Amino acid sequence: MMDLQRVNEYMSRVEESEKKVLPHAGRLKTGLDLGTAYIVLVVLDEENQPVACEKKAADVLRDGVVVDYSGACRIVKELKDRLEERLGEELTDCAIAMPAGTESSVQTHRYVAESAGFEVTNVLDEPTAANAVYQISDGVVVDIGGGTTGLAMFHDGKVVQIEDEPTGGTHLSLVLAGNYHISFAEAETIKQDYARHKEILPVVRPVIEKMATIVKKYIDPSRTDTIYLCGGTTCLTGIETVFEKVTGIRTVKPDNPFLVTPAGIAMNC
Ligand code: ATP
């Protein structure tokens, strides 16, 4: 079972580290999450305590694959420079993570990190990285980002299966843009406004049902009693209820599931 209170407290410190550098000791560990919607760098200390974090909305990947290489390099360097300025020290090592099924692109992700001056010490898959934070031994971790829905099944603390399919938050924004006759950027703003979640949930429900159907297809309900959500898209209020309805399986998420994967990547640096 995930200790939700521990995860909520930990993730609120990760969030706090976006605004100020937190006290730290020993070697700094960095996690680089090159995402479809955001590029995120999370810095932890030797004891995995949050130190600093920077993120930037980016449009340089599609379905987990880098489509604008120089753009990706530029943003990672910009975020690394910002962190080093805030920290007053150089960041040398980083870990990276890939959506399952995009392993053939790992070399490109590595080059992006290296172009910013990082040495890549570890490469993970995204939901496994998230479980470094959740620490569940049985259940399913579902990571819904901008472009994809990824899942990792755990039994007795080991990953037994990972999957990833191309439906994510971008698809929710496209549906909102069409429904309200607004631009994609405006749809993103509405979607990230918690005050409007109740209003938009019925509009995007079919896409969330599709995400839940993807997850349902892969899981064996006789061996899985809980789905653990993470990733920016799971910030959407009420998403867990739709998942429970479609899958028939208890679904939980922390107060802020946005930075779980990048923090888990950093833990593995
Ligand atoms: P991927 O893992 O698919 O490559 P990513 O790593 O960029 O993508 P995340 O950073 O986990 O994905 O999540 C980004 C998505 O989360 C975007 O679609 C964004 O609109 C959405 N998102 C962020 N905050 C919120 C929020 N408060 N409410 C709803 N959606 C949100």
Coordinates of C-alpha atoms and ligand atoms in Angstrom, one line a residue:
M1 CA 0.0 0.0 0.0
M2 CA 1.2 3.5 -0.7
D3 CA 1.5 5.8 2.3
L4 CA -0.5 8.7 0.8
Q5 CA 0.3 11.1 3.6
R6 CA 4.1 10.5 3.2
V7 CA 3.8 11.0 -0.6
N8 CA 1.6 14.2 -0.2
E9 CA 4.2 15.7 2.2
Y10 CA 7.1 14.7 -0.1
M11 CA 5.4 16.1 -3.2
S12 CA 4.6 19.4 -1.5
R13 CA 8.3 19.8 -0.7
V14 CA 9.2 19.1 -4.4
E15 CA 6.7 21.9 -5.3
E16 CA 8.2 24.2 -2.7
S17 CA 11.6 23.6 -4.2
E18 CA 10.4 25.2 -7.4
K19 CA 10.2 28.5 -5.5
K20 CA 13.2 28.3 -3.2
V21 CA 16.3 26.1 -2.7
L22 CA 15.7 23.8 0.2
P23 CA 18.4 22.8 2.7
H24 CA 20.5 19.9 1.5
A25 CA 23.6 17.8 2.1
G26 CA 26.0 15.7 0.0
R27 CA 25.9 14.8 -3.7
L28 CA 23.2 16.4 -5.8
K29 CA 21.0 14.0 -7.9
T30 CA 19.1 15.3 -10.9
G31 CA 16.2 13.8 -12.8
L32 CA 15.5 15.0 -16.3
D33 CA 11.9 14.4 -17.6
L34 CA 11.8 15.1 -21.3
G35 CA 8.1 15.2 -21.8
T36 CA 5.6 15.9 -24.6
A37 CA 4.1 18.9 -22.8
Y38 CA 6.8 19.8 -20.2
I39 CA 10.5 19.5 -19.7
V40 CA 11.3 19.2 -16.0
L41 CA 14.5 19.0 -13.9
V42 CA 14.2 17.9 -10.3
V43 CA 17.2 18.1 -8.0
L44 CA 17.4 16.0 -4.8
D45 CA 20.2 15.6 -2.3
E46 CA 22.0 12.4 -1.3
E47 CA 19.1 11.4 1.0
N48 CA 16.5 12.1 -1.8
Q49 CA 15.3 15.2 -0.1
P50 CA 14.0 17.8 -2.6
V51 CA 16.4 20.7 -3.2
A52 CA 15.3 22.6 -6.4
C53 CA 13.2 22.2 -9.4
E54 CA 12.6 24.0 -12.7
K55 CA 10.1 23.2 -15.5
K56 CA 9.1 24.7 -18.9
A57 CA 6.2 24.0 -21.2
A58 CA 7.7 22.6 -24.4
D59 CA 6.6 21.2 -27.7
V60 CA 9.7 19.3 -28.7
L61 CA 8.5 15.7 -28.3
R62 CA 5.7 13.7 -29.9
D63 CA 4.6 10.4 -28.3
G64 CA 7.8 10.3 -26.2
V65 CA 10.1 10.8 -29.2
V66 CA 12.2 14.0 -29.7
V67 CA 11.1 15.8 -32.8
D68 CA 12.9 19.1 -32.3
Y69 CA 16.4 18.1 -31.1
S70 CA 18.0 21.6 -31.0
G71 CA 14.9 22.9 -29.2
A72 CA 15.1 20.2 -26.6
C73 CA 18.8 20.8 -26.0
R74 CA 18.2 24.6 -25.7
I75 CA 15.5 24.1 -23.1
V76 CA 17.4 21.6 -21.0
K77 CA 20.5 23.8 -21.0
E78 CA 18.3 26.8 -20.0
L79 CA 16.7 24.9 -17.1
K80 CA 20.1 23.5 -15.9
D81 CA 21.7 27.1 -16.1
R82 CA 18.8 28.4 -14.0
L83 CA 19.2 25.7 -11.4
E84 CA 22.9 26.1 -11.2
E85 CA 22.5 29.8 -10.7
R86 CA 20.0 29.3 -7.9
L87 CA 22.1 26.6 -6.3
G88 CA 25.5 28.3 -6.7
E89 CA 27.0 25.0 -7.8
E90 CA 27.3 22.8 -10.9
L91 CA 25.0 19.9 -11.7
T92 CA 27.0 17.0 -13.2
D93 CA 25.0 13.8 -13.1
C94 CA 21.4 13.1 -14.2
A95 CA 19.1 10.2 -14.7
I96 CA 16.5 10.1 -17.5
A97 CA 13.3 8.1 -18.2
M98 CA 11.5 6.9 -21.3
P99 CA 7.9 6.0 -21.9
A100 CA 7.8 2.2 -22.4
G101 CA 8.1 1.2 -26.0
T102 CA 10.3 4.2 -27.0
E103 CA 13.6 2.5 -25.9
S104 CA 15.0 2.9 -29.4
S105 CA 15.0 6.7 -28.8
V106 CA 17.1 6.4 -25.7
Q107 CA 20.2 7.5 -27.4
T108 CA 18.6 10.8 -28.5
H109 CA 17.4 11.5 -25.0
R110 CA 21.0 10.8 -23.8
Y111 CA 22.4 13.2 -26.4
V112 CA 20.0 16.0 -25.3
A113 CA 21.1 15.6 -21.6
E114 CA 24.8 15.4 -22.6
S115 CA 24.5 18.5 -24.8
A116 CA 23.6 20.4 -21.6
G117 CA 26.7 19.1 -19.9
F118 CA 25.1 16.2 -17.9
E119 CA 26.6 12.7 -17.6
V120 CA 23.7 10.3 -17.8
T121 CA 24.0 7.8 -14.9
N122 CA 20.8 5.8 -15.3
V123 CA 17.9 5.3 -17.8
L124 CA 14.5 4.2 -16.5
D125 CA 11.0 3.7 -17.8
E126 CA 8.6 6.4 -16.5
P127 CA 6.1 4.4 -14.3
T128 CA 9.0 2.6 -12.7
A129 CA 10.6 5.9 -11.9
A130 CA 7.3 7.1 -10.4
N131 CA 7.2 4.1 -8.1
A132 CA 10.5 5.2 -6.5
V133 CA 8.2 7.8 -4.9
Y134 CA 5.1 5.6 -4.4
Q135 CA 7.0 2.5 -3.2
I136 CA 4.2 0.1 -3.8
S137 CA 4.9 -3.6 -4.0
D138 CA 1.6 -4.7 -5.6
G139 CA -0.6 -2.8 -7.9
V140 CA -0.5 -0.7 -11.0
V141 CA 1.2 2.7 -11.4
V142 CA -0.4 4.7 -14.3
D143 CA 1.5 7.8 -15.6
I144 CA -0.6 10.0 -17.8
G145 CA 1.4 12.8 -19.3
G146 CA 0.9 15.1 -22.3
G147 CA 1.2 12.5 -25.0
T148 CA 0.8 9.1 -23.5
T149 CA -0.7 6.8 -20.9
G150 CA 1.9 4.5 -19.4
L151 CA 1.5 1.8 -16.9
A152 CA 3.8 -0.5 -14.8
M153 CA 2.4 -3.5 -13.0
F154 CA 4.1 -4.5 -9.8
H155 CA 4.0 -7.8 -8.0
D156 CA 6.0 -8.5 -4.9
G157 CA 7.9 -5.2 -5.5
K158 CA 9.0 -6.2 -9.0
V159 CA 7.9 -4.8 -12.3
V160 CA 6.2 -7.6 -14.2
Q161 CA 4.9 -5.6 -17.2
I162 CA 5.1 -2.1 -18.7
E163 CA 2.9 -0.6 -21.4
D164 CA 2.5 2.8 -23.0
E165 CA -0.1 4.0 -25.5
P166 CA -0.5 7.4 -27.2
T167 CA -3.4 9.1 -25.4
G168 CA -2.6 11.9 -23.0
G169 CA -3.4 15.4 -21.8
T170 CA -2.8 16.9 -25.3
H171 CA -5.9 14.9 -26.5
L172 CA -8.0 16.4 -23.7
S173 CA -6.9 19.9 -24.7
L174 CA -7.8 19.2 -28.4
V175 CA -11.3 18.1 -27.3
L176 CA -11.7 21.2 -25.2
A177 CA -10.5 23.5 -28.1
G178 CA -13.0 21.9 -30.4
N179 CA -15.9 22.0 -27.9
Y180 CA -15.4 25.7 -26.9
H181 CA -14.1 26.9 -30.3
I182 CA -10.9 28.2 -28.8
S183 CA -7.2 27.8 -29.5
F184 CA -5.1 24.9 -28.1
A185 CA -3.3 27.3 -25.8
E186 CA -6.5 28.7 -24.4
A187 CA -7.8 25.1 -23.9
E188 CA -4.6 24.3 -21.9
T189 CA -5.1 27.3 -19.7
I190 CA -8.8 26.3 -18.9
K191 CA -7.7 22.7 -18.3
Q192 CA -5.1 23.6 -15.8
D193 CA -7.5 25.9 -13.9
Y194 CA -8.8 23.8 -11.0
A195 CA -11.8 26.1 -10.6
R196 CA -13.0 24.9 -14.1
H197 CA -12.4 21.2 -13.6
K198 CA -16.0 20.4 -12.6
E199 CA -17.3 22.1 -15.7
I200 CA -14.8 20.5 -18.2
L201 CA -14.9 16.9 -16.8
P202 CA -18.1 15.9 -18.7
V203 CA -16.6 17.3 -21.9
V204 CA -13.4 15.3 -21.7
R205 CA -14.9 12.3 -20.0
P206 CA -14.8 10.1 -23.3
V207 CA -11.1 10.7 -23.6
I208 CA -10.5 9.8 -19.9
E209 CA -12.7 6.7 -20.4
K210 CA -10.4 5.7 -23.3
M211 CA -7.3 6.1 -21.0
A212 CA -9.0 4.0 -18.4
T213 CA -9.9 1.4 -21.1
I214 CA -6.2 1.2 -22.1
V215 CA -5.3 0.5 -18.5
K216 CA -8.2 -2.0 -18.0
K217 CA -7.0 -4.0 -21.1
Y218 CA -3.7 -4.8 -19.5
I219 CA -4.6 -5.5 -15.9
D220 CA -5.7 -8.7 -14.3
P221 CA -8.4 -7.7 -11.7
S222 CA -7.8 -10.9 -9.7
R223 CA -4.2 -9.8 -9.1
T224 CA -4.7 -6.0 -8.9
D225 CA -6.6 -4.2 -6.1
T226 CA -5.4 -0.6 -6.6
I227 CA -4.4 1.8 -9.4
Y228 CA -2.0 4.5 -8.5
L229 CA -2.2 7.6 -10.7
C230 CA 0.6 10.1 -11.5
G231 CA 1.5 12.6 -14.3
G232 CA 0.3 16.1 -15.1
T233 CA -3.0 14.9 -16.6
T234 CA -4.0 13.1 -13.4
C235 CA -4.2 16.6 -11.7
L236 CA -7.7 16.7 -13.3
T237 CA -10.2 16.7 -10.5
G238 CA -12.4 13.6 -10.6
I239 CA -10.2 11.6 -13.0
E240 CA -9.9 8.8 -10.4
T241 CA -13.7 8.4 -10.2
V242 CA -13.9 7.8 -14.0
F243 CA -11.0 5.3 -13.7
E244 CA -12.8 3.5 -10.9
K245 CA -16.0 3.3 -12.9
V246 CA -14.4 1.9 -16.1
T247 CA -12.0 -0.5 -14.4
G248 CA -13.9 -1.5 -11.3
I249 CA -10.6 -1.0 -9.4
R250 CA -9.9 1.4 -6.5
T251 CA -7.9 4.3 -7.9
V252 CA -5.8 6.7 -5.8
K253 CA -3.6 9.8 -6.4
P254 CA -1.7 12.2 -4.3
D255 CA -2.7 15.9 -3.9
N256 CA -0.2 16.9 -6.6
P257 CA 0.7 14.1 -9.0
F258 CA 2.4 16.3 -11.5
L259 CA 6.1 16.0 -10.4
V260 CA 6.1 12.4 -9.2
T261 CA 7.8 10.9 -12.2
P262 CA 10.6 13.5 -12.4
A263 CA 11.2 13.2 -8.7
G264 CA 11.4 9.4 -9.0
I265 CA 13.8 9.8 -11.9
A266 CA 16.1 11.9 -9.7
M267 CA 16.0 9.3 -6.9
N268 CA 17.6 6.9 -9.4
C269 CA 20.4 9.2 -10.4
Ligands
ATP1 P1 4.7 12.5 -21.6 O1 5.0 11.8 -20.3 O2 3.4 12.0 -22.2 O3 5.8 12.6 -22.6 P2 4.9 15.0 -20.1 O4 6.0 14.3 -19.4 O5 5.2 16.3 -20.7 O6 4.3 14.0 -21.2 P3 3.5 15.6 -17.7 O7 4.4 16.7 -17.5 O8 3.4 14.6 -16.7 O9 3.7 15.0 -19.1 O10 2.0 16.2 -17.8 C1 1.7 17.2 -18.8 C2 0.2 17.3 -19.0 O11 -0.4 17.5 -17.8 C3 -0.2 18.3 -20.0 O12 -1.1 17.8 -20.9 C4 -0.8 19.4 -19.1 O13 -1.8 20.1 -19.8 C5 -1.4 18.5 -18.0 N1 -1.6 19.2 -16.8 C6 -0.7 19.9 -16.0 N2 -1.3 20.5 -14.9 C7 -2.6 20.2 -15.0 C8 -3.8 20.5 -14.2 N3 -3.7 21.2 -13.1 N4 -5.0 20.0 -14.6 C9 -5.1 19.2 -15.7 N5 -4.1 18.9 -16.5 C10 -2.8 19.4 -16.2

